[in-house]
């Protein structure tokens, strides 16, 4: 993760690090100081290095090790010291750059600064094999052709018309677009450039952006805004059903709630997988992991108690996957959530899941066979 980027003697001074404790300092793209990984990953750190010049001009300086400096009569030596005071949760970095015992610059960085930065070195994301991931990659290669969006939208309408009716298919497509628009709005909130929405028959849709996120908070907000917009659409359809008593709106509310509920399962690359991974990977202590495991166990127990066998099974599988990857959390380039962010994200997630289940349960109780189908799927 890029922690700091400032000017130093006419060249870029860039500090990178991770919660594992390692830090690397680059001057003009050259590695000049390293701190190895350790449990002491916060607090005061000093990065010291020396520069030399054959003349008195600064722009000819070069980073060197101490034992390769020539004699004092031939080489001018410049001593550089970068002092940092780092706190991870909540993130705060105070820094001071000292050159030859003179303070050149001081400053502070927080999580908002990390969100807005564009890393110099592109982040290589380890991608897991999945059909959705492969589909996303394929569509990214073709996203410059607008006709692809039209073709996919047409194919989605045809697919859902085959399952339901043409009118219901159009309404369901509108729900999917509204869901993906929630992701788009969140991306734009963080200043990210978006590439539009792609509909995938029988699989939903994708909201694409070429820009990388820098924090777990961005990951949570972008991921959960889709289901949140989906929940809003189901509520609107439910209100329309109460006003008109038209079963069309009831069916739309039920099946849209089911689609968004599955998106919130803690399985990557679904939205729920990103949300719960960001929350659990931001926990530093074993107690935090224990709380995450306990929460998942309670969720599985409640699901089976309510007869939602499929939901409970998928919740168990997804939670186990995240727990097994927990040890690798410190290697991530994403800035973790602070305690407030962890609690707020968890409550937001649980309220959204509970509201969607409530809509499905309520409509299944009307006695209509079609409206009870989403609940039957969850109970299968």
Coordinates of C-alpha atoms in Angstrom, one line a residue, residues 57 76 98-99 107 121 148-149 162 213 267 304 321 346 372:
X57 CA 24.5 20.7 -7.4
X76 CA 29.4 16.0 -1.0
X98 CA 14.8 16.2 7.4
X99 CA 17.7 17.0 5.1
X107 CA 2.4 16.8 7.2
X121 CA 2.7 1.0 -9.1
X148 CA -22.3 -5.4 -26.6
X149 CA -24.4 -3.8 -23.9
X162 CA -38.7 -17.5 -21.3
X213 CA -9.8 0.9 -4.7
X267 CA -19.1 -15.8 -1.3
X304 CA -31.7 -23.4 9.8
X321 CA -13.7 -19.5 3.0
X346 CA -21.8 -5.1 9.9
X372 CA -44.0 -18.4 -2.2

